[in-house]
Structure formats: C-alpha cells, structure tokens
Short mmCIF file of C-alpha atoms and ligand atoms in Angstrom, two decimals:
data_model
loop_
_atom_site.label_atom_id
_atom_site.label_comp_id
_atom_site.label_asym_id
_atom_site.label_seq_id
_atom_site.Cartn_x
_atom_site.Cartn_y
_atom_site.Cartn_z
CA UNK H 1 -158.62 3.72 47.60
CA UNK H 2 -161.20 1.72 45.52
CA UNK H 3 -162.27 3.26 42.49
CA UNK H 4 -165.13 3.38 40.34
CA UNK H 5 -166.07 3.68 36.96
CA UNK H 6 -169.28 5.74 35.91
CA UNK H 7 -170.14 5.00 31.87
CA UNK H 8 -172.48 8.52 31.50
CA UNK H 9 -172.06 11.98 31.90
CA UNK H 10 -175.81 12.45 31.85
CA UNK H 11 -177.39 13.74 35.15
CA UNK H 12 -177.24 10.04 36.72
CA UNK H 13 -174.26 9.91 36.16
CA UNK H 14 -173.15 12.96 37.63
CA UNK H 15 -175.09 12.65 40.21
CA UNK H 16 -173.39 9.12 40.98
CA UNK H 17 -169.79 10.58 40.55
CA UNK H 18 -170.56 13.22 43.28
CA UNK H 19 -172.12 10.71 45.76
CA UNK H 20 -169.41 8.15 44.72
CA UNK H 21 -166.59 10.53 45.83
CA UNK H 22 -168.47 11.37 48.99
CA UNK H 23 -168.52 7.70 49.61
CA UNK H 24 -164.93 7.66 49.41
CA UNK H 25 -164.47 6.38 46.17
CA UNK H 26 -161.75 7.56 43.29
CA UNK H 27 -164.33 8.34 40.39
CA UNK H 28 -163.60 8.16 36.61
CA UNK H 29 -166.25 9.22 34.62
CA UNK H 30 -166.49 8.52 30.64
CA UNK H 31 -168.53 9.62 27.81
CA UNK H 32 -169.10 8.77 24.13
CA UNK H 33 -169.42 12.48 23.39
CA UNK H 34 -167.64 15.64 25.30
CA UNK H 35 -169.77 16.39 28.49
CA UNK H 36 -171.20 19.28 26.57
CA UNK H 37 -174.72 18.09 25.53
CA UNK H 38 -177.09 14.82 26.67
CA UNK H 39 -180.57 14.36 27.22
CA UNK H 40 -179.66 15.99 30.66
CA UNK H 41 -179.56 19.40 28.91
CA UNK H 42 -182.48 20.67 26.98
CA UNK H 43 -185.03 19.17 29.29
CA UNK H 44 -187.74 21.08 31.24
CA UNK H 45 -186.06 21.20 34.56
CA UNK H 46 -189.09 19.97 36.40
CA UNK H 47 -188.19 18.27 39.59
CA UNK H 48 -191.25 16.59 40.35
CA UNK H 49 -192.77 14.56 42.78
CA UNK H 50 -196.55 15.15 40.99
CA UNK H 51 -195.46 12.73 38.05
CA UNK H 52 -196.23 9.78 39.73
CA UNK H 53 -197.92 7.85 37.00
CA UNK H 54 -195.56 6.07 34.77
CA UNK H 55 -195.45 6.58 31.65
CA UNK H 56 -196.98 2.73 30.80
CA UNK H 57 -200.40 3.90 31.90
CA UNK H 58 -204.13 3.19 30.53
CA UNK H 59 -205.10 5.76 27.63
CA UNK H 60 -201.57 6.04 26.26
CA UNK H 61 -201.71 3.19 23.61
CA UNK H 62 -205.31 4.10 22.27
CA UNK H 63 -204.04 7.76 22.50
CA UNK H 64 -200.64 7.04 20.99
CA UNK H 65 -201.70 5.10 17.86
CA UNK H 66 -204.84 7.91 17.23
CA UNK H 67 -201.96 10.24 17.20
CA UNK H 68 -199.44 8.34 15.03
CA UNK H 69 -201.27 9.70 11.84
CA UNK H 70 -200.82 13.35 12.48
CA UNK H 71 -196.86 14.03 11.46
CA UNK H 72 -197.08 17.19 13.79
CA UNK H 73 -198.28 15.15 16.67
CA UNK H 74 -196.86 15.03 20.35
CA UNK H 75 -195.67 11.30 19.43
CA UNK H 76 -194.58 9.26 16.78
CA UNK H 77 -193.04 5.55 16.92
CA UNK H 78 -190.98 4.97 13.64
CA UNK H 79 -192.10 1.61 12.27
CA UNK H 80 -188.75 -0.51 11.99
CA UNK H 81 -188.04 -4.32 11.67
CA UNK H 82 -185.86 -3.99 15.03
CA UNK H 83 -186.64 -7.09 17.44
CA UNK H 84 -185.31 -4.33 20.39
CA UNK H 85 -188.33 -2.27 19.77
CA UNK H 86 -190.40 -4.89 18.94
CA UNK H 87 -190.13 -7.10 22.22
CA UNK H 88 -189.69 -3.32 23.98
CA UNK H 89 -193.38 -2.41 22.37
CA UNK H 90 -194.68 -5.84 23.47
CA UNK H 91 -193.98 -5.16 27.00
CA UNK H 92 -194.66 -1.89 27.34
CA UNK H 93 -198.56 -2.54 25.85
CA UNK H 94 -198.46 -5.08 28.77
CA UNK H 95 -197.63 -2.85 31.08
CA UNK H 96 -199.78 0.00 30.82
CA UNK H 97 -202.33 -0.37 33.08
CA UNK H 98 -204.15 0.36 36.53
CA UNK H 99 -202.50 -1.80 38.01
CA UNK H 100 -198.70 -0.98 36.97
CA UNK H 101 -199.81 2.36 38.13
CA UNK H 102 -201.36 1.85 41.02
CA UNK H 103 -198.35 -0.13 42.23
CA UNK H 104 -195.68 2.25 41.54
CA UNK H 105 -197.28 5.75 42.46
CA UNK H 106 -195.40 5.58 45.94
CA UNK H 107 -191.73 4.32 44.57
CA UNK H 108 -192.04 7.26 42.31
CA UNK H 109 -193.47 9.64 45.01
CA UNK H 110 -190.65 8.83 47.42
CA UNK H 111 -187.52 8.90 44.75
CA UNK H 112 -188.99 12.06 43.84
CA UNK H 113 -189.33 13.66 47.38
CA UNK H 114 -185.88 12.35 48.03
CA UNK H 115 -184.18 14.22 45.03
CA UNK H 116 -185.85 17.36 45.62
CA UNK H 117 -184.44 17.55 48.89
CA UNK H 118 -180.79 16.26 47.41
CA UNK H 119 -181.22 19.27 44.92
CA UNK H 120 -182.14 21.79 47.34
CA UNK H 121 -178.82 20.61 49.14
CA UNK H 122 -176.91 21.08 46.42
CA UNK H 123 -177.83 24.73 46.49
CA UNK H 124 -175.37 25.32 49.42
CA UNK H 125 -172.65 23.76 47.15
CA UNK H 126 -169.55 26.45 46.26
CA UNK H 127 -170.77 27.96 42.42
CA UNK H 128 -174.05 26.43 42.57
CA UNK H 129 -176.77 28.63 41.44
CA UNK H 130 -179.24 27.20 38.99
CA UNK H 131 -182.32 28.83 39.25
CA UNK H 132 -184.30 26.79 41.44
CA UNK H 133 -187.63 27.82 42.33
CA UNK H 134 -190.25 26.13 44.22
CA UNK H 135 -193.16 27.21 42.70
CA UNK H 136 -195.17 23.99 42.18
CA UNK H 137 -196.10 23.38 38.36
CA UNK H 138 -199.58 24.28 36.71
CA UNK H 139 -201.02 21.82 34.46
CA UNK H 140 -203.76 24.01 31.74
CA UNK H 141 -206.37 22.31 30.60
CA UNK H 142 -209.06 23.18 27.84
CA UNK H 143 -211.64 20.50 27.46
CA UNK H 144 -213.96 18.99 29.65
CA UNK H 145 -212.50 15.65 29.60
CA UNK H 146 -209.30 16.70 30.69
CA UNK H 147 -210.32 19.18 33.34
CA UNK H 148 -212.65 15.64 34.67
CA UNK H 149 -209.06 13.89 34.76
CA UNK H 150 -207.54 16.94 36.64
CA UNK H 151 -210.22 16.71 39.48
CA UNK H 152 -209.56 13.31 39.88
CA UNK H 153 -205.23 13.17 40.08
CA UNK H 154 -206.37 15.91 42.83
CA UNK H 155 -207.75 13.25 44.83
CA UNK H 156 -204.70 10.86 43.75
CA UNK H 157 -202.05 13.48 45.03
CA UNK H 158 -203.52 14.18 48.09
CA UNK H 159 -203.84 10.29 48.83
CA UNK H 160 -200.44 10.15 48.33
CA UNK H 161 -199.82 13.07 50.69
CA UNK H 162 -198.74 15.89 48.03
CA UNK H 163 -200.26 18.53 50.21
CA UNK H 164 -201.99 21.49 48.12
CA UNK H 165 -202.48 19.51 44.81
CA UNK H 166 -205.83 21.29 43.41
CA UNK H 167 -207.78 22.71 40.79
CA UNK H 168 -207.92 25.90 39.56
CA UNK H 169 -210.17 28.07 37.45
CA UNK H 170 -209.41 30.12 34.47
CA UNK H 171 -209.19 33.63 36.56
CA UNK H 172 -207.38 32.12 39.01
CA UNK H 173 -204.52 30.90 36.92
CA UNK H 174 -204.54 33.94 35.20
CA UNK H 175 -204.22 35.98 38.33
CA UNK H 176 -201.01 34.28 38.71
CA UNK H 177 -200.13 34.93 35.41
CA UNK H 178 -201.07 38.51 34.32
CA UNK H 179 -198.19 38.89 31.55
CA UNK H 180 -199.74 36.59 29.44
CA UNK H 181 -203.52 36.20 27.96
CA UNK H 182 -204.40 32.41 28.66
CA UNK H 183 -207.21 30.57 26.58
CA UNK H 184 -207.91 27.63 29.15
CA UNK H 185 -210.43 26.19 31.17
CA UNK H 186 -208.50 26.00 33.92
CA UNK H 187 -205.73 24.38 35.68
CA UNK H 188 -204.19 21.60 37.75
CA UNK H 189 -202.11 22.92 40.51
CA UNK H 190 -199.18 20.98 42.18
CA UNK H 191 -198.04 22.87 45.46
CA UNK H 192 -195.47 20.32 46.00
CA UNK H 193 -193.20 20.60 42.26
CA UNK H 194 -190.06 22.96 41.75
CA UNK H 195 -188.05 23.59 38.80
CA UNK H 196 -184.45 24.49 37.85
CA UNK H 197 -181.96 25.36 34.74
CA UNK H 198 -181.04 22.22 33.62
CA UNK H 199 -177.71 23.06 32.03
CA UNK H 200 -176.19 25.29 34.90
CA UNK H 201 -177.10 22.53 37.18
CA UNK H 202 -174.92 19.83 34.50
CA UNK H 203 -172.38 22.67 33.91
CA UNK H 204 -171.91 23.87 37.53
CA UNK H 205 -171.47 20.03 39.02
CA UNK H 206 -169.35 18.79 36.14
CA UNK H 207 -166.87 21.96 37.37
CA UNK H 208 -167.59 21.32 40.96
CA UNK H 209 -166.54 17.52 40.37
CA UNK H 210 -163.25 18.06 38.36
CA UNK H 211 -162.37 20.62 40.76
CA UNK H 212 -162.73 17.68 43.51
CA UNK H 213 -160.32 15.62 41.86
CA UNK H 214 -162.75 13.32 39.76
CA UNK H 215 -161.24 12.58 36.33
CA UNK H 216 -163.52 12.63 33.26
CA UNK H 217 -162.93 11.19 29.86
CA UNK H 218 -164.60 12.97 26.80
CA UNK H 219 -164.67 10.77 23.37
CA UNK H 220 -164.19 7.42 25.54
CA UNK H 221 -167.05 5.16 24.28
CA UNK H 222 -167.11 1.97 26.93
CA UNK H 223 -166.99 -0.57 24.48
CA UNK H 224 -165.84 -4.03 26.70
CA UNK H 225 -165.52 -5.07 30.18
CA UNK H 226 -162.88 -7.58 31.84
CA UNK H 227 -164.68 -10.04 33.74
CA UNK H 228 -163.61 -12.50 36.81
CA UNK H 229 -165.80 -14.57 38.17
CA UNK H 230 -168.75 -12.86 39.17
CA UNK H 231 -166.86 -9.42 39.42
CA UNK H 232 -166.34 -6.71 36.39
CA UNK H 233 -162.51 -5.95 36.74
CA UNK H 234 -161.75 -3.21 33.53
CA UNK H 235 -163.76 -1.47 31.24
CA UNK H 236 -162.40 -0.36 27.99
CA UNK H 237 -163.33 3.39 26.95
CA UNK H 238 -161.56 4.54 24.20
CA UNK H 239 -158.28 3.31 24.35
CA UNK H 240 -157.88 3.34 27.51
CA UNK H 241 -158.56 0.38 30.13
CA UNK H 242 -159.53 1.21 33.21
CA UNK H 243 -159.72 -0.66 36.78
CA UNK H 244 -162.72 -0.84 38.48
CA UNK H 245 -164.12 -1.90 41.90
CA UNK H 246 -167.37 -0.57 40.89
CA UNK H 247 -169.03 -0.05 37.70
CA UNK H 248 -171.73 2.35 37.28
CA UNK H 249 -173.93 2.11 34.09
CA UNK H 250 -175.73 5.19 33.43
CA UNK H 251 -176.00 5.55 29.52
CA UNK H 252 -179.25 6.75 29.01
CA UNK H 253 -180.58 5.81 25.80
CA UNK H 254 -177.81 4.02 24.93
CA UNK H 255 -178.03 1.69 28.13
CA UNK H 256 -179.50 -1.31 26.01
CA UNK H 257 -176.19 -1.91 24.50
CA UNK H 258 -174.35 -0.79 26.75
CA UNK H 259 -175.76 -3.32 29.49
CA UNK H 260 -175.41 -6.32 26.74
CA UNK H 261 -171.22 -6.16 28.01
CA UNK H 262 -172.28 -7.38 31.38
CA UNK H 263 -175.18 -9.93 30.46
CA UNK H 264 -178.01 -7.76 30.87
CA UNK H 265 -181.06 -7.42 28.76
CA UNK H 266 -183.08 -4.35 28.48
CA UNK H 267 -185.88 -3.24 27.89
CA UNK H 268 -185.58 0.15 26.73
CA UNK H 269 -185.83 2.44 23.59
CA UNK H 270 -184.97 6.66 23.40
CA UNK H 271 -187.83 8.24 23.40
CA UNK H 272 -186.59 11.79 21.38
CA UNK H 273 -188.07 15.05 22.70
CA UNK H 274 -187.29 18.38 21.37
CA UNK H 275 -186.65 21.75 22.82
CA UNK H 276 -185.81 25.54 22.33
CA UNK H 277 -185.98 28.74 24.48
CA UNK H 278 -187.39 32.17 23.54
CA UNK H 279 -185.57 34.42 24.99
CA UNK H 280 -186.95 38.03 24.03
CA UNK H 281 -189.90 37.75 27.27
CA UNK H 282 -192.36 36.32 24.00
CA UNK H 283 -193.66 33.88 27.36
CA UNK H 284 -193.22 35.86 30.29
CA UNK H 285 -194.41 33.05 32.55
CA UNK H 286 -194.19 33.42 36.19
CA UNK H 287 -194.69 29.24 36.83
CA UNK H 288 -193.58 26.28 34.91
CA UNK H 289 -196.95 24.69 33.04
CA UNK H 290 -197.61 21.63 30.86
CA UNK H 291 -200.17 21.94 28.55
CA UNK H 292 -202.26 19.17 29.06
CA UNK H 293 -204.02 18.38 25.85
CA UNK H 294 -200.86 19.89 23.91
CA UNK H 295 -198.52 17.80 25.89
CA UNK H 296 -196.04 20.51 26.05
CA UNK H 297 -193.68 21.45 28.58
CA UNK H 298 -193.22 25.43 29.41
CA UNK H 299 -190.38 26.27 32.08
CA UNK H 300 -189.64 29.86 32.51
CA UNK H 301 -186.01 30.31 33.67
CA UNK H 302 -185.92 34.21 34.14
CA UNK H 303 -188.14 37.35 33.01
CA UNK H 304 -186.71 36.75 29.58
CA UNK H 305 -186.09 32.89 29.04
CA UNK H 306 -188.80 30.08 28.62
CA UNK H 307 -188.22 26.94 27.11
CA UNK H 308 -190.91 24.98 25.24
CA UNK H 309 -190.41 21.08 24.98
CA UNK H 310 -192.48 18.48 24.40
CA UNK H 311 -192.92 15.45 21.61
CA UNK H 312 -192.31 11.43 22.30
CA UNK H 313 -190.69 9.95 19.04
CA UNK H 314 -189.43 6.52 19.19
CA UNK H 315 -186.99 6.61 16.61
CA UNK H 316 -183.36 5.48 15.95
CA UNK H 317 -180.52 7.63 17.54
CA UNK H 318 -179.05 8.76 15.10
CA UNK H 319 -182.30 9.82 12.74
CA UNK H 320 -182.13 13.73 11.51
CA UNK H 321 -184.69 15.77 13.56
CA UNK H 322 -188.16 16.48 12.41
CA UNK H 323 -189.08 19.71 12.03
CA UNK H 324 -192.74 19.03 11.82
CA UNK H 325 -192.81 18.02 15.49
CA UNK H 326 -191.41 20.84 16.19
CA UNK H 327 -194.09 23.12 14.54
CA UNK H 328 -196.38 20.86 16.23
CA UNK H 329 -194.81 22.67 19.55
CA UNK H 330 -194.96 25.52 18.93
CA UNK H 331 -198.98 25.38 16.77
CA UNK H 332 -200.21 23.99 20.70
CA UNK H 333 -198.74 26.66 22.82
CA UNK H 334 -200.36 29.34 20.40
CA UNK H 335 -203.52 27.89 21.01
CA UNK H 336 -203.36 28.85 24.86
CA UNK H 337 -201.36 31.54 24.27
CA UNK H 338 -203.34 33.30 21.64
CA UNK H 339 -202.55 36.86 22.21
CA UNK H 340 -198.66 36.16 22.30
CA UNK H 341 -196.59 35.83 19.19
CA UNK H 342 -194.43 33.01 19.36
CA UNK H 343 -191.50 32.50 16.90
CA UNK H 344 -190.89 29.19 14.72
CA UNK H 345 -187.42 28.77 15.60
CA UNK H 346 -184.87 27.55 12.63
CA UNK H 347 -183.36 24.25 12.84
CA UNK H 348 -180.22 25.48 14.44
CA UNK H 349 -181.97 26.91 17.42
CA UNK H 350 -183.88 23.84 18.07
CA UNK H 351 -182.52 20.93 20.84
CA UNK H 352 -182.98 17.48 21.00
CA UNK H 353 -182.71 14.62 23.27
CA UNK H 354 -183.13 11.59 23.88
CA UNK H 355 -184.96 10.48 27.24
CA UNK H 356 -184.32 6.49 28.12
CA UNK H 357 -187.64 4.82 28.41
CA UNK H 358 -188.29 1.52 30.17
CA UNK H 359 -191.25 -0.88 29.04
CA UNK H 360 -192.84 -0.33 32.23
CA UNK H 361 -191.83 3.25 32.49
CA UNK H 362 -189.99 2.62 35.90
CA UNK H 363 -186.01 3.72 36.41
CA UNK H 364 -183.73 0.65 36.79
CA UNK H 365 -181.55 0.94 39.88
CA UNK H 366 -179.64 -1.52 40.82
CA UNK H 367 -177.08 -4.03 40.46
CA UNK H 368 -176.85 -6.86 37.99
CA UNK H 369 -177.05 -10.49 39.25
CA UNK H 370 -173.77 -12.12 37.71
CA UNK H 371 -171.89 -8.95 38.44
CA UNK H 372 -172.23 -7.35 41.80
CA UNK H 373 -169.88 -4.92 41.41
CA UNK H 374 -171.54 -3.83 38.17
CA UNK H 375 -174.59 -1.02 39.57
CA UNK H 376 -177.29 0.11 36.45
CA UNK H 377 -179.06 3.16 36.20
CA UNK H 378 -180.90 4.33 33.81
CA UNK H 379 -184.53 4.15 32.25
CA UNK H 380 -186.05 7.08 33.71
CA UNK H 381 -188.14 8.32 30.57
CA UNK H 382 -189.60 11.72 31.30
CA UNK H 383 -188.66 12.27 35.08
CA UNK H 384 -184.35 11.46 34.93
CA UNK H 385 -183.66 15.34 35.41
CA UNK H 386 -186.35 15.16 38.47
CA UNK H 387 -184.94 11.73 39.69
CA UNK H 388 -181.12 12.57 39.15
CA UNK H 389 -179.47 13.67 42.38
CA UNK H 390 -181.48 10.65 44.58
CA UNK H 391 -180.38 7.96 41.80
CA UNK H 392 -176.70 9.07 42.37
CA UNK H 393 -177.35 8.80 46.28
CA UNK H 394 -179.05 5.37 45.57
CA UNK H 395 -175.83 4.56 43.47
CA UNK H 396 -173.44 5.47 46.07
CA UNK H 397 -175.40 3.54 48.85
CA UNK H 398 -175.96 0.12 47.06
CA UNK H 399 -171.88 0.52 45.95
CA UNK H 400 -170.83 0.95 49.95
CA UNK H 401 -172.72 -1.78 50.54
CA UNK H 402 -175.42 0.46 52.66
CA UNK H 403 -179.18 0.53 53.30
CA UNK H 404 -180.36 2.49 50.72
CA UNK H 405 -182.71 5.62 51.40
CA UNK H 406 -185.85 4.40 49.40
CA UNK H 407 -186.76 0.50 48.86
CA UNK H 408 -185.40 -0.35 45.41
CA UNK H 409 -187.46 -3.50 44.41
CA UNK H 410 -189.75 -1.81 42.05
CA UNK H 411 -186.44 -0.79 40.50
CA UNK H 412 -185.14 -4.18 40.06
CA UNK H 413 -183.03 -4.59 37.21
CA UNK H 414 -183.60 -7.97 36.18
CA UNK H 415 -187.35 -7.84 36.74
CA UNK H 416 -188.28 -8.30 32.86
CA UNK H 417 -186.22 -11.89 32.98
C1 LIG S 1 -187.94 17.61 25.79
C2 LIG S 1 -187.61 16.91 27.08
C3 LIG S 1 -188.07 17.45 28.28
C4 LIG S 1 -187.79 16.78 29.48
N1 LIG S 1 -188.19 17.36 30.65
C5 LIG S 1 -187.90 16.75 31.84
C6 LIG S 1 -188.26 17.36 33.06
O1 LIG S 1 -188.81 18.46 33.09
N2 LIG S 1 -187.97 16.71 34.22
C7 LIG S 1 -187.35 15.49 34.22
O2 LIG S 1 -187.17 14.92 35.28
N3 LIG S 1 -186.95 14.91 33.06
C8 LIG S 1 -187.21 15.51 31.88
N4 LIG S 1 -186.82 14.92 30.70
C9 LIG S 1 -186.15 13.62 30.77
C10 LIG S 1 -184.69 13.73 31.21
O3 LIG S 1 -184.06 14.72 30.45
C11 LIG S 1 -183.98 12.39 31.06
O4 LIG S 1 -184.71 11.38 31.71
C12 LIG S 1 -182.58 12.44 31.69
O5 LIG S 1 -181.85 13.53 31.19
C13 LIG S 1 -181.82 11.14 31.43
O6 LIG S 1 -180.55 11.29 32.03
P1 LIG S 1 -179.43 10.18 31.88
O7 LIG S 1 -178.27 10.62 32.68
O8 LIG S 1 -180.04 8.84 32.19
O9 LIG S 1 -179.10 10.13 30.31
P2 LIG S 1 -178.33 11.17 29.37
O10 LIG S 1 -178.47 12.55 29.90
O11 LIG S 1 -178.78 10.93 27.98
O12 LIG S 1 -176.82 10.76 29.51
C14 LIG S 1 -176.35 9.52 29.04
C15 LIG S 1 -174.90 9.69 28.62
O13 LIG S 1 -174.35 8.40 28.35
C16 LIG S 1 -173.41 8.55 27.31
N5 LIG S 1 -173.13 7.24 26.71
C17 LIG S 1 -173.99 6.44 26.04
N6 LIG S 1 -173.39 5.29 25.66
C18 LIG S 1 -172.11 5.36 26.10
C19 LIG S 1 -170.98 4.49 26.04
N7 LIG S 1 -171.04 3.30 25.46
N8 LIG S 1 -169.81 4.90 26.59
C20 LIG S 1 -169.71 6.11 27.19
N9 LIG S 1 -170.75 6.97 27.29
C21 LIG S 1 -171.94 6.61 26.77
C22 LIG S 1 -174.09 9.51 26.35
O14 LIG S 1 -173.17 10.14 25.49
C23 LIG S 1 -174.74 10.50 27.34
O15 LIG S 1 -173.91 11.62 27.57
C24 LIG S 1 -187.06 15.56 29.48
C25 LIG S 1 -186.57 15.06 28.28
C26 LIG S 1 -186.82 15.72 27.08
C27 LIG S 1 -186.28 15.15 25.81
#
C-alpha cells in the first residue's frame, strides 16, 4: 500500500488525511504540537463562498497603515528587520489590486462552492454533528461609505452567480434578529454562506480518522526530508523517520520553513487573529455577521454560545498576545450592540491563532517542481476553515495522479519564482 505523509493537523491537513485514505493511501499524520489546538480551532466557522476578494485587494494598504497607529485597531504589522516579511510586504503591496481581484473571484468562488458541498457530506459521516447551519452570513454596516460598497459586492455576487446576495435595511435585519437591539444602517446579505463549530468539526474527524486506522504523531516537528532524485523518500518528525510516497505540506503558518526542506520559497507570514465565546446568551444571534467597519467576526453556535473574532496582526509566532486588540473587539461590537452588555474576557479565556497568509492572498495547492511527490497546501489567510474539506479533496486528487475537481493554476505553488 503506498503511504503518505501529511506535516499538519490543521483543517488541511485533516481534510487531506481523510481524502488520502479514501484514495487508498496508508496516512501518517504529524504535528509540532498535540492535535488539540491550531488556527483550525478558534476561527469563525464561516464556510463561505461570498469571500471572494482576496485579501491583497485595493483599500487595504491605505486602510492598513491609517490603522497601524491605533494599538486597539483591527490590524497591526510589527515592524521587524526580517527579510521574510520584508520581501512578503513587498509583494503583497504589489498585489493588491483590481486586477489580482478581478482575476481570482471565480477560483475562490468555485473552491468555495466545492467545500461547502464536501462539508455538507461530511454530515452523513458516523459522530459527525457540528452545528452546521445554512443560514447565509449578514454583513452590518453603519456609514454611508460602506453601505455604497455593500450595494456594489451585490452586483459582484450575483455576477458571479451567488443567487440572493442583497441589501438589507436596518428593520429588516432586525426582524431577523429580535433578541438583540442593532445600531446599523443596514446590512449585506449572502443567501449562499453557512457556518459550523469549528472545533467539533477538528475534534469529530481527528476521532473519525484514528478510528479508520490513520496513525497520528503528536510532538513530531518535521524537521528534514530524504531526497532521491526528484522524489522526497523520508521525512524526519521527531525521532522518528518515516517513508513516504507522498508528502503533504500543510503547516499553516509555519509553511515558510517548513517548505525551505524541499526547495521551496514562500511567500507567507501568520497573520494572528484572536477569539473568545460568550456563553451566558450576552449575543443571542440568530445568523453569523461581520461587522463591517469593526471588522469583526460574530458566529452564534447555539442559543447560548457566540464567538467574537476578529484582528490581523502580523507578528512573530511566538509573541505574547495583546490584550489591547482584544478590547478593540470587544469596544466595536458594543457599538452595534449598544443595548447588550458584553463582557471583557480575562486573558485566559481569550484564543488565538494564527491564519497563513499568502502575498497575493491566494491558497497554494499544489505540488512542488523538483519534488513531485512532495504536494503543498497552505496559505489560505482568512478563508482555510471555509476552504478545508475541498483542499484535502484537491490533495488527494493531484496525489492519485487524477483530474482535479477545480482548475488549480491560480494556486500554483511556484508562481512567485
Ligand atoms: C480569528 C480568526 C477567525 C477566522 N475565521 C475564519 C472563518 O470564519 N472561516 C474561514 O474559512 N477561516 C477563518 N479563519 C482562518 C482559518 O482559521 C485558517 O485559514 C485555517 O485554520 C488554516 O488551517 P491550516 O490547516 O492551514 O493551518 P493550522 O490550522 O494552523 O494548522 C497547521 C498545523 O501545522 C503544524 N505544524 C507547523 N509546523 C510544523 C512542523 N514543522 N512539523 C509538524 N507540524 C507542524 C502546526 O502545529 C499546526 O497544528 C480565521 C482565523 C482566525 C485567526
């Protein structure tokens, strides 16, 4: 039986274990830390075929540097002599505009659609359950500029097919949400989104997967491959080497590094976020909603549990959280929530993560040139939990030597060279 090697036990990685198996391979997964917590985690759970502007669009920079000087801003790069960031900065200000978004709308569109349906099939799975709803995600918005933006994505999303992508008014939105007294304008509505738990769906297919046989290696850092001519034969995790017919590279944040042991260079920095649930119905939300000019994320999991995320903070990996960000959070959703009393949360209760970002803001799927047994994917910023299940399919397909499902050149992994 051939075997394959998945470095990750994020989402995509997962998500390529499962497919792997089903593709008849013997999987090994391994993971610097113990399965237990990744960027895959504390996320907002949207699956979400409405985000199909990357994140290196027009606006961000100006935006991004206006908001630098506010410490409880939604983002924050630290300044750091780090040629990495530096070249990854350089590329990314290239990158962000029309035309990187124009291009890429229907990749995304399509990878999305295809996951949703891969998630909604997982629902039939034995000890699946993980709150998946379909009930489309609201965007709020308060100013006029924003609500001007909102009535043009309409016209974006129905271009690109997302049936029932419009705009709604104040009273509308709040029809929909009568638990809650909402100071907005109004809202952006996309029809086509859904949303789910993100830790029962890690938790439930990590169990599903061991129970099918796949082995997984906590504390096993991948730290050097074996190479034979244009083939990866071992990869060391831990202390353990292990034979491979196919190596998957799916290490999030840490993928830069990781893909320097097979030759590749890229560009890509973790982009922290933060997160934390109230669970005591202070948001008793009946629909997942992103707060435009707040950029927060609001996902309510049950008539008790909604978790607030939000905040882009290119920093190192291992820098100490900042609790101003988090205030930050928490200071925008009072402002559309202003009749609800919403807790600072200590320290403890607060999650972080890191989300992989790309200097074009596009995943990378696919294999590396000088190794074609050696398959990347990573460097899907804010949508990896949305894109998860259809990058393991893509995974599984390129490693059986398949047609894959959706075109992968706009995921090319050398395209930066
Ligand atoms: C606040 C917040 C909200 C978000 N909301 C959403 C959302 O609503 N929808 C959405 O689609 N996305 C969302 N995201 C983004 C999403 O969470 C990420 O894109 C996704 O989880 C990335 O998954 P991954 O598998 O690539 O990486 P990870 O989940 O980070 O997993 C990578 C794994 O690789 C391991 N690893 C690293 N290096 C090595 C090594 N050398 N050897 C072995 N193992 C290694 C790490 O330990 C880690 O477990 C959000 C992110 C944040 C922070």
């Amino acid at each position: 039986m051939a075997t394959a090697v998945v470095i990750g036990g994020g989402i995509v990685g997962l998500s390529s274990a499962y497919y792997l198996q089903q593709e008849g391979f013997d999987v090994t997964i391994v993971d610097r830390g113990d399965f237990s917590d990744n960027c895959s985690y504390g996320n907002a759970g949207y699956v979400c075929p409405s985000h199909f502007v990357p994140l290196a669009s027009p606006g961000i920079i100006s935006q991004g540097l206006r908001w630098m000087l506010n410490p409880e801003s939604p983002f924050y790069i630290k300044p750091r002599l780090d040629w990495g960031l530096i070249s990854w900065g350089l590329k990314f200000v290239k990158h962000a505009t029309p035309q990187n978004v124009a291009k890429n709308a229907v990749p995304l569109r399509d990878i999305a659609l295809l996951s949703k349906k891969l998630y909604e099939d997982w629902l039939s799975l034995p000890g699946f359950e993980f709150a998946y709803q379909r009930k489309g995600l609201l965007e709020y918005f308060q100013t006029a500029e924003k609500e001007h933006h909102a009535h043009h994505t309409v016209k974006e999303a129905l271009a690109l097919g997302l049936a029932g992508t419009r705009v709604l008014t104040a009273d509308e939105v709040q029809a929909m949400e009568p638990q809650v007294k909402l100071n907005i304008k109004g809202a952006l509505y996309f029809e086509c989104d859904a949303h789910l738990h993100p830790n029962a769906v890690m938790q439930q297919m990590q169990q599903y997967l061991r129970q099918q046989g796949v082995r997984f290696l906590p504390h096993a850092t991948a730290t050097e491959v074996e190479k034979q001519g244009n083939r990866i034969t071992k990869v060391k995790a831990g202390n353990e080497w292990l034979s491979a017919d196919v190596v998957v590279i799916a290490t999030g944040s840490w993928s830069r590094e990781v893909a320097k042991l097979v030759n590749v260079s890229l560009p890509l920095v973790g982009g922290r976020g933060y997160s934390m649930v109230f669970g005591n119905g202070e948001l008793p939300l009946q629909h997942p909603a992103v707060l435009m000019e707040g950029r927060v994320a609001l996902t309510p999991f049950d008539a008790l549990h909604t978790r607030l995320g939000g905040t882009m903070e290119i920093t190192n990996l291992d820098a100490p959280p900042r609790m101003n960000r988090v205030l930050g959070i928490v200071k925008a959703a009072q402002g559309y929530f202003p009749e609800s009393n919403i807790p600072t949360p200590e320290l403890k209760d607060v999650w972080y993560g890191y989300r992989p970002c790309s200097a074009d803001g596009m995943p990378f799927i696919g294999r590396t040139e000088k190794y074609g047994n050696c398959i990347v994917a990573t460097g899907h910023a804010m949508v990896g939990m949305s894109l998860g299940a259809a990058t393991g399919k893509l995974v599984s397909e390129l490693a059986a030597e398949k047609s894959t499902s959706v075109d992968l050149a706009p995921y090319a992994v050398h395209r930066f060279d």
